[in-house]
Short mmCIF file of C-alpha atoms and ligand atoms in Angstrom, two decimals:
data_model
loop_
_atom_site.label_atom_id
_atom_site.label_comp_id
_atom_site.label_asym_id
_atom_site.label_seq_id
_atom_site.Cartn_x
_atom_site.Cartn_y
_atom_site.Cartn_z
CA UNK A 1 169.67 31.07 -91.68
CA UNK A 2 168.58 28.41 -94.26
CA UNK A 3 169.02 28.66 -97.68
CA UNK A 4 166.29 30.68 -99.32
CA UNK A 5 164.48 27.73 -100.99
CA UNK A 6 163.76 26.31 -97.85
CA UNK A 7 161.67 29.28 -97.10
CA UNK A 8 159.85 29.49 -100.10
CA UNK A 9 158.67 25.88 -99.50
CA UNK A 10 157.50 26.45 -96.52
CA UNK A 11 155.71 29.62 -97.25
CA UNK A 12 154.53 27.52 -100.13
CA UNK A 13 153.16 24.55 -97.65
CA UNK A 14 151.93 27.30 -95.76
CA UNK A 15 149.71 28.45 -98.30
CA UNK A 16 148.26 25.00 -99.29
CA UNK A 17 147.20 24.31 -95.43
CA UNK A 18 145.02 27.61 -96.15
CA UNK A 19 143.71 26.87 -98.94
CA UNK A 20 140.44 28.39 -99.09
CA UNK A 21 141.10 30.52 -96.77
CA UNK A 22 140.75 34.41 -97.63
CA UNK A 23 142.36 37.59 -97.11
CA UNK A 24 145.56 37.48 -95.98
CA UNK A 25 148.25 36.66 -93.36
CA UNK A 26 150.29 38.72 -91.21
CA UNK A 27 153.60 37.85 -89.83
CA UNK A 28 155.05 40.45 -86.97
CA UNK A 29 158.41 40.05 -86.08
CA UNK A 30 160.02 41.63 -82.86
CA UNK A 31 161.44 44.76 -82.39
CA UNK A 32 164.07 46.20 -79.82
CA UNK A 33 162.79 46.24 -76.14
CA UNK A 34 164.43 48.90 -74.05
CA UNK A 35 166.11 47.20 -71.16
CA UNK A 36 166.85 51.08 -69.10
CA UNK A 37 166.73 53.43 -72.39
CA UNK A 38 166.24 53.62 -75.75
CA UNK A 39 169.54 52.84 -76.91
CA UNK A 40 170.45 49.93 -74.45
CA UNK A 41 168.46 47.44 -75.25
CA UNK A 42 167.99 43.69 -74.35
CA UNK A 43 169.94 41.29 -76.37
CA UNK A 44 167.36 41.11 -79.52
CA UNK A 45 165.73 37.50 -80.36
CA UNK A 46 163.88 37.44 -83.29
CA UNK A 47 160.15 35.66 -82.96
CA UNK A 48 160.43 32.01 -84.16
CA UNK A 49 157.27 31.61 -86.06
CA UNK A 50 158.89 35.04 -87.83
CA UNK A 51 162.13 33.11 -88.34
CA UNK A 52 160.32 29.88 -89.52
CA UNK A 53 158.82 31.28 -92.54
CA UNK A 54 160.31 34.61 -93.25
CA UNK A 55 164.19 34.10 -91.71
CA UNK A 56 165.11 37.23 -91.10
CA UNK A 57 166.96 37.33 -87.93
CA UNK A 58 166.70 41.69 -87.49
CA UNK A 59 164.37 44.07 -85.63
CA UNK A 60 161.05 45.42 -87.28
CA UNK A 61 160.16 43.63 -90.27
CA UNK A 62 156.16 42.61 -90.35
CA UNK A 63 154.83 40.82 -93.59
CA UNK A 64 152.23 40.26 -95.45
CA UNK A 65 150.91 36.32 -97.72
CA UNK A 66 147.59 37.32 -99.46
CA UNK A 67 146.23 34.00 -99.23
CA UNK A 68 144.40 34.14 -102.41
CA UNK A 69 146.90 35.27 -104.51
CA UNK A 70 150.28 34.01 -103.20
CA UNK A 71 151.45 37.26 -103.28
CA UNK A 72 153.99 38.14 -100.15
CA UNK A 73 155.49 41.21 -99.26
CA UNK A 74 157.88 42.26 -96.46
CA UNK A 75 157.87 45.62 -95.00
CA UNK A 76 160.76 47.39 -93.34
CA UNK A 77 162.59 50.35 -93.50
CA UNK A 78 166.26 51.26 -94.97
CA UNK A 79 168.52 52.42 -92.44
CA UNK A 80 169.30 56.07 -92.81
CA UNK A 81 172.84 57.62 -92.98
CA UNK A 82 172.16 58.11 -89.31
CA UNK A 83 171.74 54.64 -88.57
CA UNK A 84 174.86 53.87 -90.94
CA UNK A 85 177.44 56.11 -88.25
CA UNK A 86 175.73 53.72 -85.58
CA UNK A 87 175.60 50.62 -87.03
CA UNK A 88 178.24 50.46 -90.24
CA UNK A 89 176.47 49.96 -93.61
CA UNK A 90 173.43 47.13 -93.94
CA UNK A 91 171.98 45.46 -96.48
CA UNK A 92 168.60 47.00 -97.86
CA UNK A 93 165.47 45.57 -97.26
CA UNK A 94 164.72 44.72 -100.76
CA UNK A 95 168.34 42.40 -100.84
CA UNK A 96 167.13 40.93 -97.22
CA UNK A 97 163.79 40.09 -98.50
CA UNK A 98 165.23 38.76 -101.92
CA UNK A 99 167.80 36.37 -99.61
CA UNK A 100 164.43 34.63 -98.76
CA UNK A 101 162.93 34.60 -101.72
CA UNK A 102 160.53 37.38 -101.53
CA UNK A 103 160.20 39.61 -104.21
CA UNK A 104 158.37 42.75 -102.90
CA UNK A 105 159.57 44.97 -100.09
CA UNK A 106 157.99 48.00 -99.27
CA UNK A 107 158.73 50.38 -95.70
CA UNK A 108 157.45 49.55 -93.04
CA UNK A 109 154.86 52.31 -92.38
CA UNK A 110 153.15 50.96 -95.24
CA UNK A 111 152.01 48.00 -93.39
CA UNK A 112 149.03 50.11 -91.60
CA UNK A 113 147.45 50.64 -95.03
CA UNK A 114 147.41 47.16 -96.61
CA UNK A 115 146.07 46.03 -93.53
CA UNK A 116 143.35 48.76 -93.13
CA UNK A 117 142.67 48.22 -97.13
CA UNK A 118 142.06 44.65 -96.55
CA UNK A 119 139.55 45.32 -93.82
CA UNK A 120 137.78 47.88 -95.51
CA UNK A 121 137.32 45.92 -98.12
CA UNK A 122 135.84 43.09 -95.92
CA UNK A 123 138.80 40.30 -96.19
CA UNK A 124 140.29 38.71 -93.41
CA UNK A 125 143.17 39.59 -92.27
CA UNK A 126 144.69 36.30 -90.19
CA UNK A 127 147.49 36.87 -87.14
CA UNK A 128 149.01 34.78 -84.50
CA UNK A 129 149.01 35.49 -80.69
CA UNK A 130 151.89 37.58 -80.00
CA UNK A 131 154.82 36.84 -77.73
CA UNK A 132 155.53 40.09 -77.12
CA UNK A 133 153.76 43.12 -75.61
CA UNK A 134 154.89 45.21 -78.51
CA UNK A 135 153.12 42.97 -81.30
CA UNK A 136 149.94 43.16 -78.78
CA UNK A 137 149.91 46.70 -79.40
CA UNK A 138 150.48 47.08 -82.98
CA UNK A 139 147.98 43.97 -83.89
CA UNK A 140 145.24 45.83 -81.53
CA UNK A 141 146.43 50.04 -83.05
CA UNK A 142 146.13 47.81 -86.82
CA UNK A 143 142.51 46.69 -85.60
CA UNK A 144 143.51 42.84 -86.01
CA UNK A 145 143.96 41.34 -82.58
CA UNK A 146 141.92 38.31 -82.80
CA UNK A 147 144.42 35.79 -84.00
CA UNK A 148 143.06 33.34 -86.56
CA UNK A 149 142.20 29.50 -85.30
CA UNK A 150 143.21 28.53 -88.78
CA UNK A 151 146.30 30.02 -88.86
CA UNK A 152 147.57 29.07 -85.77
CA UNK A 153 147.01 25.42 -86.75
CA UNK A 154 148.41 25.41 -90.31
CA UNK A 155 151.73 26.73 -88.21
CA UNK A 156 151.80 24.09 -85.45
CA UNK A 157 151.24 21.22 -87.76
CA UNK A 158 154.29 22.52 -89.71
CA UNK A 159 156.19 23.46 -86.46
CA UNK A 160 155.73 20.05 -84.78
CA UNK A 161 157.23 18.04 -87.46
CA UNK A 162 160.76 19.05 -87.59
CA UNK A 163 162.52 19.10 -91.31
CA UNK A 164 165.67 17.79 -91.52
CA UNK A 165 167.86 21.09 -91.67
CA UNK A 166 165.92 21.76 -87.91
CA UNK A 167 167.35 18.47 -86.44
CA UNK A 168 170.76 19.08 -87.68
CA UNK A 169 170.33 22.26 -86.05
CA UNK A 170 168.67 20.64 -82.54
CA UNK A 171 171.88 17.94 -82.43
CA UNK A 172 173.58 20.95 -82.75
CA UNK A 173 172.26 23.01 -79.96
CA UNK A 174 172.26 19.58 -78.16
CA UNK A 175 176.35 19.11 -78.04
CA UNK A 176 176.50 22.66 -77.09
CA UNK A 177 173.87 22.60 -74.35
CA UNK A 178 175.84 19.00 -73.03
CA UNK A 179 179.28 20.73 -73.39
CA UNK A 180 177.57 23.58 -70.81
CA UNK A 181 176.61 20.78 -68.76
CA UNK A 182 179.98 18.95 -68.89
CA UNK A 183 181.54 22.28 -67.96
CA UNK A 184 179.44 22.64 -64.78
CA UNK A 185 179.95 19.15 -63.75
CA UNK A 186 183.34 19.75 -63.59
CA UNK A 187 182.62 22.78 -61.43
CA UNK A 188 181.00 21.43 -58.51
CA UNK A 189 183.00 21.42 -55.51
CA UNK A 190 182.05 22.38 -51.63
CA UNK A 191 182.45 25.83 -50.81
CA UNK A 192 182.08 27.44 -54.42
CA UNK A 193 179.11 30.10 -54.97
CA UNK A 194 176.64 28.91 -57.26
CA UNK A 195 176.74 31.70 -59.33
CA UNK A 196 180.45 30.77 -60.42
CA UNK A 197 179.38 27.70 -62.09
CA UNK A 198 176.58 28.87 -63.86
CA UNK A 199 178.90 31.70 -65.30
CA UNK A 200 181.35 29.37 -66.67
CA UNK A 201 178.44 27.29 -68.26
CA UNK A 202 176.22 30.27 -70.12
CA UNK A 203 180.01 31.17 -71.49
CA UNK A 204 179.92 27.96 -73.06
CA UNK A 205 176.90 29.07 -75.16
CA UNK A 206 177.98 32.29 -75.17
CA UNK A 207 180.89 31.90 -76.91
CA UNK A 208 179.66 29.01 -79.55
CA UNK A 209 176.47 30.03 -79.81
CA UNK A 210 173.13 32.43 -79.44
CA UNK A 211 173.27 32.14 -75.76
CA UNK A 212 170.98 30.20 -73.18
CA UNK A 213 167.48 28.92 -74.04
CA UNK A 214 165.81 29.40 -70.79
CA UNK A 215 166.99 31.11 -68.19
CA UNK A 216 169.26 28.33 -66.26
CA UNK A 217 168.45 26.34 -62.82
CA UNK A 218 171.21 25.59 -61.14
CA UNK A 219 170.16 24.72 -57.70
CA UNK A 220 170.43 22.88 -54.09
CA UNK A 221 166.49 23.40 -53.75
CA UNK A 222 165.69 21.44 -56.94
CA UNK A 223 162.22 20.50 -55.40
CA UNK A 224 161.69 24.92 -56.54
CA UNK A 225 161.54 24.38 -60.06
CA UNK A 226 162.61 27.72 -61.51
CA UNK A 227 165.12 28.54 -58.82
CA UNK A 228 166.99 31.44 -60.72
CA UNK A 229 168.62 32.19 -57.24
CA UNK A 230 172.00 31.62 -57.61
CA UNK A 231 173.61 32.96 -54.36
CA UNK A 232 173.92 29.25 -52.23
CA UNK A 233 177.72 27.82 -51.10
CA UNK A 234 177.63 24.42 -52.28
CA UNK A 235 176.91 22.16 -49.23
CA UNK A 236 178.14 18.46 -48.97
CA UNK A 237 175.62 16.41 -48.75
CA UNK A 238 173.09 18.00 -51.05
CA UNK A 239 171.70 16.98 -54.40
CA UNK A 240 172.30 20.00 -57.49
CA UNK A 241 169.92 20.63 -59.99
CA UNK A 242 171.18 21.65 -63.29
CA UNK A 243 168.31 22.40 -65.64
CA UNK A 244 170.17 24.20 -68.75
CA UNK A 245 169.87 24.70 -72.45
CA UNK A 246 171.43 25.90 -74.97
CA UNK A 247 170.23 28.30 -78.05
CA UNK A 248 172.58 27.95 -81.31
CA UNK A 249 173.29 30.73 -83.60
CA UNK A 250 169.92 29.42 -85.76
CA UNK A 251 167.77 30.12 -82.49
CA UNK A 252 167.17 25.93 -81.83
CA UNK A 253 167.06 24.99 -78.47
CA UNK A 254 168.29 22.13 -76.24
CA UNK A 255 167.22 21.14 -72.59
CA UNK A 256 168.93 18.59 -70.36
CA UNK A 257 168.82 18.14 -66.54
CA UNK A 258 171.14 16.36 -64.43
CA UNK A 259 170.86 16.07 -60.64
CA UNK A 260 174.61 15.78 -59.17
CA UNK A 261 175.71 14.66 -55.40
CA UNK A 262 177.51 17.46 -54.51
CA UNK A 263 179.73 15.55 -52.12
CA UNK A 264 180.38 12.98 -55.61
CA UNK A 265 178.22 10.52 -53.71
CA UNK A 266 174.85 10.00 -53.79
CA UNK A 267 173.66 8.76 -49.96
CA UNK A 268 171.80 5.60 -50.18
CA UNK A 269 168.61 7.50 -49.12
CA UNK A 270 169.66 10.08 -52.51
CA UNK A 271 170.19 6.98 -54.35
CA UNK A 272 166.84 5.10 -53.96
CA UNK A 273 165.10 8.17 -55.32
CA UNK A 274 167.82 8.83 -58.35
CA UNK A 275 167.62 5.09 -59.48
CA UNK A 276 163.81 5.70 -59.84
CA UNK A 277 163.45 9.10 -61.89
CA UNK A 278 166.89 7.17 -63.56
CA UNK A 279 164.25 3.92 -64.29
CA UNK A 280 161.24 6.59 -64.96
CA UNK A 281 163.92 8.33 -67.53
CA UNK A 282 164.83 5.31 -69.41
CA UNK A 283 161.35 3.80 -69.58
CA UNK A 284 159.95 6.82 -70.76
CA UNK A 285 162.60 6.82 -74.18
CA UNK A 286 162.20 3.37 -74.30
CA UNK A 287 158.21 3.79 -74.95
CA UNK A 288 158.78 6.79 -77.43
CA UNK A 289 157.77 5.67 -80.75
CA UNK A 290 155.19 6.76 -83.52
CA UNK A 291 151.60 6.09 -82.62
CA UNK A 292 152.44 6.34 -79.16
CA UNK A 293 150.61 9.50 -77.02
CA UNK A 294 152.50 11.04 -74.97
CA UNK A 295 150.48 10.99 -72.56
CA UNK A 296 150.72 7.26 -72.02
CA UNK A 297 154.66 7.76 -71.40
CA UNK A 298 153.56 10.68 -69.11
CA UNK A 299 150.89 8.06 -67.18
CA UNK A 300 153.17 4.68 -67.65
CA UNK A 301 156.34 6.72 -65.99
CA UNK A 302 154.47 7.34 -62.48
CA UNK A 303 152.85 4.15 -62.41
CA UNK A 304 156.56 2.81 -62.36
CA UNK A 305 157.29 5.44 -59.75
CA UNK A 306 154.76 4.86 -57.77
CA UNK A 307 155.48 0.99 -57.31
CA UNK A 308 158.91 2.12 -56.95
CA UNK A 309 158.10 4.58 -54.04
CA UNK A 310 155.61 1.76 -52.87
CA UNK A 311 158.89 -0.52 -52.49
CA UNK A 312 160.61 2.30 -50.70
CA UNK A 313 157.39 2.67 -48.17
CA UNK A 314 156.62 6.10 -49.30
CA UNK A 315 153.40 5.15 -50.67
CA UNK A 316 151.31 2.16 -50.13
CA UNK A 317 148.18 0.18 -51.35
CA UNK A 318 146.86 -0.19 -55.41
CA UNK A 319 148.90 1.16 -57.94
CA UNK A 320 145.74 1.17 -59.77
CA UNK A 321 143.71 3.43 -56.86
CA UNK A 322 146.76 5.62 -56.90
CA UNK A 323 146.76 6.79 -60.36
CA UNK A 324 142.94 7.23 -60.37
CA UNK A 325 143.77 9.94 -57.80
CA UNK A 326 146.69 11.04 -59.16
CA UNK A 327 148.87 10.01 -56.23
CA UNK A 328 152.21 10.87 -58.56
CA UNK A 329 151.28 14.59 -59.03
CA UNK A 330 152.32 14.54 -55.17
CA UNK A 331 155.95 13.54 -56.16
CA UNK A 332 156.14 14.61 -59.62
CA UNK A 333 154.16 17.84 -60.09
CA UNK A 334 154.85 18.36 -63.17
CA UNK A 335 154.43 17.01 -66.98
CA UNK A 336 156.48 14.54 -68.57
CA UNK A 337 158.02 16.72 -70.83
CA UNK A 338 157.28 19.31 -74.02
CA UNK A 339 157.90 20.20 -77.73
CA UNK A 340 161.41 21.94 -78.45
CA UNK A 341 162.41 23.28 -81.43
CA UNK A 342 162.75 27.29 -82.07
CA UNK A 343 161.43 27.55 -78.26
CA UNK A 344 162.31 25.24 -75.76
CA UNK A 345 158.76 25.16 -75.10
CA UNK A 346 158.03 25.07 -78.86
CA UNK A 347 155.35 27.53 -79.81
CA UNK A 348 153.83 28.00 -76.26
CA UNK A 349 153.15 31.34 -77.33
CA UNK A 350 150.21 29.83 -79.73
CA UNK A 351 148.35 27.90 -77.02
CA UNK A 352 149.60 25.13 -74.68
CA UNK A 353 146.54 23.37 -75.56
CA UNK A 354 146.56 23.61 -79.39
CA UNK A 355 150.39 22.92 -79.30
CA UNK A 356 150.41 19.93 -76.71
CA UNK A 357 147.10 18.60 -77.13
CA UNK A 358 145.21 16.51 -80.18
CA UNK A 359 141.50 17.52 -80.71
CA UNK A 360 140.25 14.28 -78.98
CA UNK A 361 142.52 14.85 -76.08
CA UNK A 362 140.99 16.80 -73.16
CA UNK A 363 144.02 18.45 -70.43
CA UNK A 364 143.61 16.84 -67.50
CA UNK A 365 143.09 18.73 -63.75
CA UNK A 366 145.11 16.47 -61.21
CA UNK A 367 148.47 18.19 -60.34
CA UNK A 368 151.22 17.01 -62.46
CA UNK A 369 149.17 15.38 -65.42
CA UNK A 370 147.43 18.66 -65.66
CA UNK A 371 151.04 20.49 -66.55
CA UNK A 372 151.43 18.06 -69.03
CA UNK A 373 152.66 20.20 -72.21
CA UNK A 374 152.92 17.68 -74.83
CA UNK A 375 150.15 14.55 -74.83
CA UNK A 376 149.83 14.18 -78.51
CA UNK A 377 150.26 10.80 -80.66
CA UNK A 378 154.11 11.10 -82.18
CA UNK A 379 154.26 11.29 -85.16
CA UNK A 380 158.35 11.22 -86.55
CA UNK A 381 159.51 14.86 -86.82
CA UNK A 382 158.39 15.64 -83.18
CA UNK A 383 161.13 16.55 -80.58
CA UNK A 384 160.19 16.05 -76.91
CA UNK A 385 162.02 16.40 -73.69
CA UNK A 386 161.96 13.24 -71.39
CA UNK A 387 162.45 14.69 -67.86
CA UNK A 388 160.43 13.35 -65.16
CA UNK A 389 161.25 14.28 -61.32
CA UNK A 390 160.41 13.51 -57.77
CA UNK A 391 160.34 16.32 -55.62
CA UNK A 392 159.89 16.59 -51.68
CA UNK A 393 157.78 19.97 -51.08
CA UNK A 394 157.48 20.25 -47.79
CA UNK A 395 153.83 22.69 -47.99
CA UNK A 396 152.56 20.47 -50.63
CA UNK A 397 153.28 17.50 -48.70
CA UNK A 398 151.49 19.37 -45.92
CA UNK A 399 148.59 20.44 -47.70
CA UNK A 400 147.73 16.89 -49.29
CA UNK A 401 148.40 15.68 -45.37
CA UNK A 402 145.49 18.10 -43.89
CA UNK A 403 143.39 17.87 -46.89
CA UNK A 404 143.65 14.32 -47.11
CA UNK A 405 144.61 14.31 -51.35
CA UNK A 406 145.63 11.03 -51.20
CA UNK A 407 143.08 9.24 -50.03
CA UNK A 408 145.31 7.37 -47.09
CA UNK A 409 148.11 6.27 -49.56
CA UNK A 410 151.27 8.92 -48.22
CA UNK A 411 153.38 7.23 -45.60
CA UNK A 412 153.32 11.40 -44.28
CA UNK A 413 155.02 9.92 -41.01
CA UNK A 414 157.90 8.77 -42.70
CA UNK A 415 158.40 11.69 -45.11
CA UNK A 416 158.46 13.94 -41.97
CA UNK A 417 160.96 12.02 -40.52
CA UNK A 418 163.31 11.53 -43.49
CA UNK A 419 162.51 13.19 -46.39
CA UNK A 420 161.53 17.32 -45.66
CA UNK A 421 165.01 18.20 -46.38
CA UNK A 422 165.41 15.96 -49.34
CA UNK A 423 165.21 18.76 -52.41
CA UNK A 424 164.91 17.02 -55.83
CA UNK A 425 165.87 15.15 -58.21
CA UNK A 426 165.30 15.16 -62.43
CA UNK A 427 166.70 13.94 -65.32
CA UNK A 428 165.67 15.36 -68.85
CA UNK A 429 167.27 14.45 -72.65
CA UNK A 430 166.03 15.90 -76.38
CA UNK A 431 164.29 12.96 -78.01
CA UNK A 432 163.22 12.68 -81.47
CA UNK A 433 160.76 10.90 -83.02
CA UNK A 434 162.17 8.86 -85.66
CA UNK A 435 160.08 6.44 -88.50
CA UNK A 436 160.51 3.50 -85.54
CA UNK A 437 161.32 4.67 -82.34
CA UNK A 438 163.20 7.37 -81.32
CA UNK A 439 166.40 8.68 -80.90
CA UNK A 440 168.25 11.20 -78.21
CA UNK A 441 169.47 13.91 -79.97
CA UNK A 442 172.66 16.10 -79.35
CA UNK A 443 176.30 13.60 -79.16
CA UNK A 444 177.12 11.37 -76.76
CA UNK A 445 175.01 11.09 -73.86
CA UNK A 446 175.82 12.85 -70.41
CA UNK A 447 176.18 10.49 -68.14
CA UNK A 448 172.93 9.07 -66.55
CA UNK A 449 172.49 6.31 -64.35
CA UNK A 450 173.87 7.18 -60.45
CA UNK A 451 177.16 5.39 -61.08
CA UNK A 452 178.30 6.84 -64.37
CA UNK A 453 177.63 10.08 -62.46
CA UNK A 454 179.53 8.97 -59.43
CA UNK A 455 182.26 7.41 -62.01
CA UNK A 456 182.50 10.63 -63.60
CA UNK A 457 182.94 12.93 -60.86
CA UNK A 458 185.52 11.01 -59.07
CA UNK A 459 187.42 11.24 -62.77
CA UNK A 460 186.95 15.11 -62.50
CA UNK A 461 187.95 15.07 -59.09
CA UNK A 462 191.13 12.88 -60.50
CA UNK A 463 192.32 15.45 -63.09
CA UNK A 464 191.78 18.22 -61.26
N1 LIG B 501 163.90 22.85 -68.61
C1 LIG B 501 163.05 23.88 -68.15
C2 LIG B 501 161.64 23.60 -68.45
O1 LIG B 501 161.36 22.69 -69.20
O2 LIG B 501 160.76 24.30 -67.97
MN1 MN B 502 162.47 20.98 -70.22
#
């Protein structure tokens, strides 16, 4: 948690976004979520946009900012002497709310009658979308489940621009999320279960911090892009995916993605494919800067795949033709990257499109661009991921073959031959925007480029 001033200010920023606005906002936070039974419950994460402004990190606080007055309450209940033999003694709710700098508390039950006052009386009452099914149902059984354009926006705008007590926090989360991914490199070895190594990686987090961000991919299939299946023996010969993140104690996020030779060698075939994402990767950071859209990076990272794969044979004719079509949504069916912050998909829960996109910006519909998350002109303050991919899928491969996607640019006969087995490759850092460029955040870099990840396996291998 930040100090309580921090808070305040942002509460207080909050409020001067809305100006003119009436009625009030409401704020939801999450409560427990059975995983079997009422008393064994998931591991509880508090909502972010929750934690942004109000900072308490415990179940079932909701509050109100009256956004004529200024006035803010939070409602929650006390425990009960019951809850005390359970749970040892807690602070109350009016200490909790006074750590953040809010003066009235009342219990929770109370909420249902501000909010019904307020819409008797004819004022607005302003919510978010909720991120979980529980907030769904209380915003619909409070009669408030249209969530408020204006409010929404106020909160990106803040969200997107990261303060510096949230970097500090996302270098943080980025050590830890590249000391899980150190921890797995050193784990790959032919003939260990999957599963082992992503054990010994989520204890990484585990034991420093909140836990994972994202559920982790740690796979010989990398062309699947969530493959939570973590049953494979490691093969020699294959290329691993390791998608992972960490989540600090604060709730920020880091993402990173390294594709390893499992055998410590990338095959020359492996290698031609690595050294472009590799190229894609650095070209990408090397274009981040304010003023910039993202979208560009997205657009100027498959143009240098595609003459890449040209070179290679995959692909022939204009560069130019093939990004009309959207030839590299064949390879790289996915965006470029996305926002991270409290989410590792910052704020996804409040609209892709409202989140990723600037109001002159229209979402494209080719596969890949159209999955873009994050198009937006930088601004300093944003964090992006930089993780672009090429991935041989053998049905979409087949599909674009019989439907003829490509308009005659897919060497198909040679990706039959070669490349069906290939699985995938991606590389992904934390970037932030900075006044001038941009900077990768977390500490030093995992290795990158094919041979420092050949140079540092055979070290593993070495002090093993
Ligand atoms: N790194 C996982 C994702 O961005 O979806
Ligand atoms: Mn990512």
């Amino acid at each position: 948690m930040f100090s309580k001033e921090i808070y305040i200010s942002r509460r207080r920023s909050l409020l001067e976004l809305l100006r003119g606005e009436k009625g009030l906002a409401l704020f939801i936070g999450n409560v427990e979520a059975p995983a079997q039974y009422k008393d064994n419950c998931y591991k509880f994460r508090q909502d972010s946009t929750w934690l942004y402004y109000w900072g308490i990190d415990e179940p079932r606080f909701a509050a109100v900012l009256d956004l004529e007055t200024g006035k803010e309450t939070i409602f929650a209940d006390d425990v009960s002497i019951d809850d005390i033999i359970w749970m040892g003694p807690q602070p109350s709710v009016a200490e909790q709310a006074a750590s953040v700098g809010v003066a009235d508390s009342a219990p929770y039950s109370k909420l249902n009658l501000i909010v019904s006052e307020a819409i008797i009386k004819g004022r607005p009452v302003h919510t978010i979308p909720p991120s979980r099914w529980y907030n769904t149902l209380k915003l619909q059984s409070l009669g408030v489940d249209k969530p408020s354009e204006a409010l929404i926006k106020a909160i990106i705008a803040m969200r997107l621009v990261k303060q510096s007590e949230e970097i500090a926090e996302l270098d943080a989360a980025g050590v830890l999320g590249q000391k899980m991914h150190t921890v797995a490199r050193k784990g790959i070895r032919i003939g260990r279960v999957e599963q082992e190594i992503v054990g010994e990686m989520e204890g990484v987090t585990l034991s420093e911090g909140w836990g994972v961000s994202f559920a982790t991919i740690l796979t010989q299939h990398g062309e699947v892009f969530h493959n939570h299946g973590h049953a494979a023996i490691i093969e020699p010969g294959k290329l691993m995916v390791i998608d992972a993140g960490a989540e600090g104690n604060s709730h920020y996020a880091s993402d990173f993605t390294r594709t390893y030779p499992t055998s410590g060698k990338y095959t020359p075939k492996q290698r031609d494919l690595y050294q472009t994402v590799w190229e894609c990767h650095e070209l990408a950071f090397s274009l981040i800067k304010p003023g910039t859209a993202y979208r560009d990076v997205h657009l100027a990272a498959c143009r240098h795949m595609l003459e890449n794969l040209s070179q290679i044979g995959i692909v022939h004719g204009s560069i130019d033709d093939m990004m009309e079509i959207g030839v590299a949504g064949l390879f790289m069916p996915h965006g470029l990257g996305h926002n991270m912050g409290l989410d590792v998909h910052d704020m996804e829960d409040l609209g892709e499109d409202l989140v990723g996109y600037d109001p002159d910006q229209k979402r494209s519909k080719q596969l890949g661009l159209g999955s873009l998350r994050m198009a937006r002109k930088l601004v300093p303050g944003n964090v992006i991921t930089d993780e672009p991919g090429i991935y041989l899928i053998p049905d979409l491969i087949a599909l674009w073959k019989k439907e003829g996607t490509d308009r005659g640019h897919v060497n198909y006969s040679l990706l039959e031959k070669e490349y069906l087995d290939f699985g995938g490759i991606r590389l992904e850092d934390d970037v932030l925007v900075t006044e001038d460029g941009a900077r990768r955040l977390g500490g030093k870099r995992l290795p990158a480029s094919a041979d420092e990840i050949e140079e540092a396996m055979r070290l593993d291998k070495e002090n093993n």
